[in-house]
CSV table of C-alpha atoms in Angstrom, one decimal:
chain,number,residue,atom,x,y,z
A,149,ILE,CA,120.8,91.0,54.3
A,150,ALA,CA,121.5,89.3,57.7
A,151,GLY,CA,119.7,90.6,61.0
A,152,ILE,CA,116.7,90.9,63.0
A,153,THR,CA,113.3,91.5,61.8
A,154,GLN,CA,110.7,92.7,64.0
A,155,ALA,CA,107.0,93.3,63.3
A,156,PRO,CA,105.2,95.3,63.4
A,157,THR,CA,107.3,98.6,63.7
A,158,SER,CA,104.4,100.4,64.9
A,159,GLN,CA,101.2,99.7,66.2
A,160,ILE,CA,98.1,101.3,68.1
A,161,LEU,CA,96.3,98.9,70.2
A,162,ALA,CA,93.0,99.1,72.2
A,163,ALA,CA,93.5,98.4,76.2
A,164,GLY,CA,92.4,94.6,76.5
A,165,ARG,CA,93.4,93.3,73.4
A,166,ARG,CA,95.7,90.6,72.6
A,167,MET,CA,98.8,91.5,70.4
A,168,THR,CA,101.9,89.6,69.6
A,169,LEU,CA,105.3,91.4,68.1
A,170,ARG,CA,107.5,89.2,66.1
A,171,CYS,CA,110.9,88.5,65.9
A,172,THR,CA,113.0,86.4,63.3
A,173,GLN,CA,116.9,86.4,62.8
A,174,ASP,CA,118.8,84.8,60.2
A,175,MET,CA,122.1,84.6,62.1
A,176,ARG,CA,121.5,81.1,63.7
A,177,HIS,CA,122.3,83.2,67.3
A,178,ASN,CA,121.3,80.8,70.6
A,179,ALA,CA,120.3,83.8,72.6
A,180,MET,CA,117.3,86.1,72.1
A,181,TYR,CA,116.2,88.9,74.0
A,182,TRP,CA,113.2,91.5,74.6
A,183,TYR,CA,113.4,94.4,75.9
A,184,ARG,CA,111.1,97.6,76.6
A,185,GLN,CA,112.6,101.0,76.0
A,186,ASP,CA,110.9,104.0,77.9
A,187,LEU,CA,111.9,107.2,78.2
A,188,GLY,CA,114.4,108.4,81.1
A,189,LEU,CA,115.0,104.6,81.9
A,190,GLY,CA,117.7,101.9,80.9
A,191,LEU,CA,116.3,99.1,78.7
A,192,ARG,CA,114.7,96.6,80.6
A,193,LEU,CA,114.7,93.0,79.8
A,194,ILE,CA,111.3,91.4,79.7
A,195,HIS,CA,112.2,88.1,79.0
A,196,TYR,CA,114.9,85.8,77.5
A,197,SER,CA,115.8,82.5,75.7
A,198,ASN,CA,119.3,81.0,75.8
A,199,THR,CA,118.4,78.4,72.9
A,200,ALA,CA,115.7,77.0,71.5
A,201,GLY,CA,113.0,75.5,73.4
A,202,THR,CA,113.9,77.3,76.7
A,203,THR,CA,112.6,80.6,77.7
A,204,GLY,CA,113.2,82.7,81.1
A,205,LYS,CA,112.1,85.6,82.7
A,206,GLY,CA,113.6,88.8,83.0
A,207,GLU,CA,113.7,92.2,85.3
A,208,VAL,CA,110.0,92.9,83.8
A,209,PRO,CA,108.1,89.6,82.8
A,210,ASP,CA,104.5,90.5,83.9
A,211,GLY,CA,102.0,90.9,81.5
A,212,TYR,CA,104.2,89.0,78.5
A,213,SER,CA,104.6,85.9,77.4
A,214,VAL,CA,107.0,84.4,74.9
A,215,SER,CA,107.9,81.2,73.0
A,216,ARG,CA,111.1,79.7,71.2
A,217,ALA,CA,110.2,76.5,69.4
A,218,ASN,CA,113.2,77.2,67.0
A,219,THR,CA,116.2,79.1,66.7
A,220,ASP,CA,115.1,81.6,64.2
A,221,ASP,CA,111.8,82.9,66.1
A,222,PHE,CA,111.0,84.5,69.2
A,223,PRO,CA,107.7,86.2,69.3
A,224,LEU,CA,106.2,88.3,72.8
A,225,THR,CA,103.0,88.2,73.1
A,226,LEU,CA,100.8,90.7,75.5
A,227,ALA,CA,97.9,88.6,76.2
A,228,SER,CA,95.5,91.7,77.2
A,229,ALA,CA,97.1,95.0,76.6
A,230,VAL,CA,97.2,97.7,79.3
A,231,PRO,CA,98.5,101.5,78.8
A,232,SER,CA,101.9,100.9,81.1
A,233,GLN,CA,102.9,98.6,78.2
A,234,THR,CA,103.0,101.7,76.1
A,235,SER,CA,106.7,101.2,75.0
A,236,VAL,CA,109.4,100.7,72.3
A,237,TYR,CA,110.2,97.3,72.0
A,238,PHE,CA,113.6,95.9,70.9
A,239,CYS,CA,114.4,92.2,69.9
A,240,ALA,CA,117.9,91.4,70.2
A,241,SER,CA,120.3,88.2,69.5
A,242,SER,CA,123.2,87.2,70.6
A,243,ASP,CA,125.7,84.2,69.7
A,244,SER,CA,127.3,83.4,73.2
A,245,GLN,CA,125.4,83.6,76.7
A,246,GLY,CA,128.0,84.3,79.6
A,247,SER,CA,131.1,84.1,77.8
A,248,ASP,CA,133.5,86.5,75.6
A,249,THR,CA,132.0,89.7,74.7
A,250,GLY,CA,128.1,88.7,74.0
A,251,GLU,CA,127.7,91.6,71.8
A,252,LEU,CA,123.9,92.2,71.2
A,253,PHE,CA,122.4,92.4,67.8
A,254,PHE,CA,119.2,94.7,67.8
A,255,GLY,CA,116.2,94.6,65.9
A,256,GLU,CA,114.7,98.2,64.7
A,257,GLY,CA,112.4,98.3,67.4
A,258,SER,CA,108.3,98.0,67.7
A,259,ARG,CA,106.7,101.0,68.7
A,260,LEU,CA,103.4,100.0,70.7
A,261,THR,CA,100.5,102.5,71.9
A,262,VAL,CA,98.1,101.1,74.1
A,263,LEU,CA,94.9,103.1,74.2
B,567,GLY,CA,120.1,96.9,94.6
B,568,GLN,CA,121.9,97.0,90.9
B,569,ASN,CA,122.6,100.7,89.9
B,570,ILE,CA,124.3,102.1,86.3
B,571,ASP,CA,124.8,106.2,86.4
B,572,GLN,CA,125.5,108.1,83.9
B,573,PRO,CA,124.7,111.9,82.8
B,574,THR,CA,121.3,112.3,81.3
B,575,GLU,CA,122.6,115.2,78.5
B,576,MET,CA,125.7,116.6,77.7
B,577,THR,CA,126.8,119.1,74.7
B,578,ALA,CA,129.7,119.1,72.6
B,579,THR,CA,131.4,121.1,69.5
B,580,GLU,CA,131.9,119.6,66.0
B,581,GLY,CA,135.9,118.6,66.0
B,582,ALA,CA,136.0,118.8,69.7
B,583,ILE,CA,136.4,116.1,72.2
B,584,VAL,CA,134.2,114.7,74.8
B,585,GLN,CA,134.3,112.1,77.8
B,586,ILE,CA,130.9,110.3,78.9
B,587,ASN,CA,131.1,108.8,82.2
B,588,CYS,CA,129.6,105.6,83.4
B,589,THR,CA,129.8,104.5,87.3
B,590,TYR,CA,128.3,100.9,88.1
B,591,GLN,CA,127.0,99.1,91.3
B,592,THR,CA,126.7,95.5,90.3
B,593,SER,CA,126.5,92.2,91.9
B,594,GLY,CA,129.4,90.9,90.4
B,595,PHE,CA,131.3,91.8,87.2
B,596,ASN,CA,131.9,90.1,83.9
B,597,GLY,CA,132.3,93.1,81.3
B,598,LEU,CA,131.0,96.3,80.8
B,599,PHE,CA,129.1,97.7,77.4
B,600,TRP,CA,129.1,100.6,75.2
B,601,TYR,CA,126.1,101.3,72.7
B,602,GLN,CA,125.3,103.8,70.2
B,603,GLN,CA,121.7,104.6,69.5
B,604,HIS,CA,120.6,107.5,67.0
B,605,ALA,CA,117.0,108.9,67.7
B,606,GLY,CA,114.2,106.3,66.4
B,607,GLU,CA,117.0,103.8,65.8
B,608,ALA,CA,118.3,100.4,67.4
B,609,PRO,CA,121.3,100.6,69.6
B,610,THR,CA,124.7,99.1,67.9
B,611,PHE,CA,127.7,97.8,69.6
B,612,LEU,CA,130.8,100.1,70.1
B,613,SER,CA,132.8,98.6,72.7
B,614,TYR,CA,133.4,96.0,75.4
B,615,ASN,CA,135.7,96.1,78.3
B,616,VAL,CA,136.9,93.2,81.2
B,617,LEU,CA,140.5,94.1,82.2
B,618,ASP,CA,141.5,97.5,83.1
B,619,GLY,CA,142.7,100.0,80.8
B,620,LEU,CA,142.1,102.0,77.5
B,621,GLU,CA,140.5,100.2,74.8
B,622,GLU,CA,140.8,102.2,71.4
B,623,LYS,CA,138.9,101.8,68.3
B,624,GLY,CA,139.1,104.8,65.9
B,625,ARG,CA,137.9,107.7,67.3
B,626,PHE,CA,136.2,106.4,69.9
B,627,SER,CA,137.9,104.7,73.2
B,628,SER,CA,136.6,103.2,76.3
B,629,PHE,CA,138.4,102.7,79.9
B,630,LEU,CA,137.6,100.6,82.2
B,631,SER,CA,138.5,100.9,86.3
B,632,ARG,CA,137.1,97.8,88.0
B,633,SER,CA,138.0,99.0,91.8
B,634,LYS,CA,136.6,102.1,91.2
B,635,GLY,CA,133.5,101.1,89.4
B,636,TYR,CA,134.0,103.9,86.9
B,637,SER,CA,134.2,103.6,83.0
B,638,TYR,CA,134.5,106.1,80.1
B,639,LEU,CA,133.7,106.3,76.7
B,640,LEU,CA,136.0,109.4,74.6
B,641,LEU,CA,135.1,110.6,71.6
B,642,LYS,CA,137.6,112.4,69.6
B,643,GLU,CA,137.2,114.8,66.3
B,644,LEU,CA,133.6,114.9,66.9
B,645,GLN,CA,131.5,114.9,63.9
B,646,MET,CA,127.9,115.9,63.7
B,647,LYS,CA,126.7,112.1,63.2
B,648,ASP,CA,127.9,111.7,66.6
B,649,SER,CA,124.7,113.0,68.0
B,650,ALA,CA,123.0,110.3,69.6
B,651,SER,CA,122.8,108.4,73.1
B,652,TYR,CA,125.6,105.8,74.2
B,653,LEU,CA,124.2,103.4,76.4
B,654,CYS,CA,126.2,102.1,79.6
B,655,ALA,CA,125.9,98.3,80.6
B,656,VAL,CA,127.2,96.1,82.6
B,657,LEU,CA,127.2,92.0,82.7
B,658,ASP,CA,126.7,91.1,86.3
B,659,SER,CA,127.6,87.9,88.1
B,660,ASN,CA,124.6,86.2,86.4
B,661,TYR,CA,125.5,87.2,83.0
B,662,GLN,CA,122.5,89.6,83.0
B,663,LEU,CA,123.0,93.2,81.4
B,664,ILE,CA,122.2,95.9,83.6
B,665,TRP,CA,121.5,98.9,81.5
B,666,GLY,CA,122.1,102.8,82.1
B,667,ALA,CA,119.5,105.2,81.3
B,668,GLY,CA,121.8,106.8,78.1
B,669,THR,CA,123.4,110.0,77.8
B,670,LYS,CA,121.9,111.9,75.3
B,671,LEU,CA,125.2,113.8,73.1
B,672,ILE,CA,124.4,117.1,71.1
B,673,ILE,CA,126.7,118.3,68.9
B,674,LYS,CA,126.6,121.8,67.8
B,675,PRO,CA,128.8,123.2,64.7
């Protein structure tokens, strides 16, 4: 089934540990995004990539890094996790950037708890 | 700063009609989106408005007034499966999506 796959679905992590959330899409979309969703707040953009080989910082990039070596994969890394990074993380993609509808397709989310 | 406002929670009755409002103040405007998100699931696209007026899609309609910085999502013939959060998002002048916190819609039988 075409779409976006995120892994892991859920993870409990000790503070200070390194963690990579994986995201793979098979729709050949150019643009990919990482959001975090916290109760009472809107989705907040962490990092994005308009095309393979390029990345950009979103609204809340501190403590996170991304890479975009190819079209399909867009992993998000927490170098040294802190409790404030406890959240639900969504990866998303779109087949356009800055034009027409730019509908986002979301993965199922990764629930991360940092203790 | 940029801001999207929508009610935190609304309650409606099965079979009825509900209107979820969204007001926005953003640096520029390149379209407004509505997404539906069931609890524990990913958001899914509902509608996109870039011109003023009403867009109808089955039981769901979305309205936009750019001069007022205002949109609403209208849900008709409510069903229990419509219980979800509804997210309003605006594409700003830099083509970045600004998201509201979402409106949790509770449907009662």
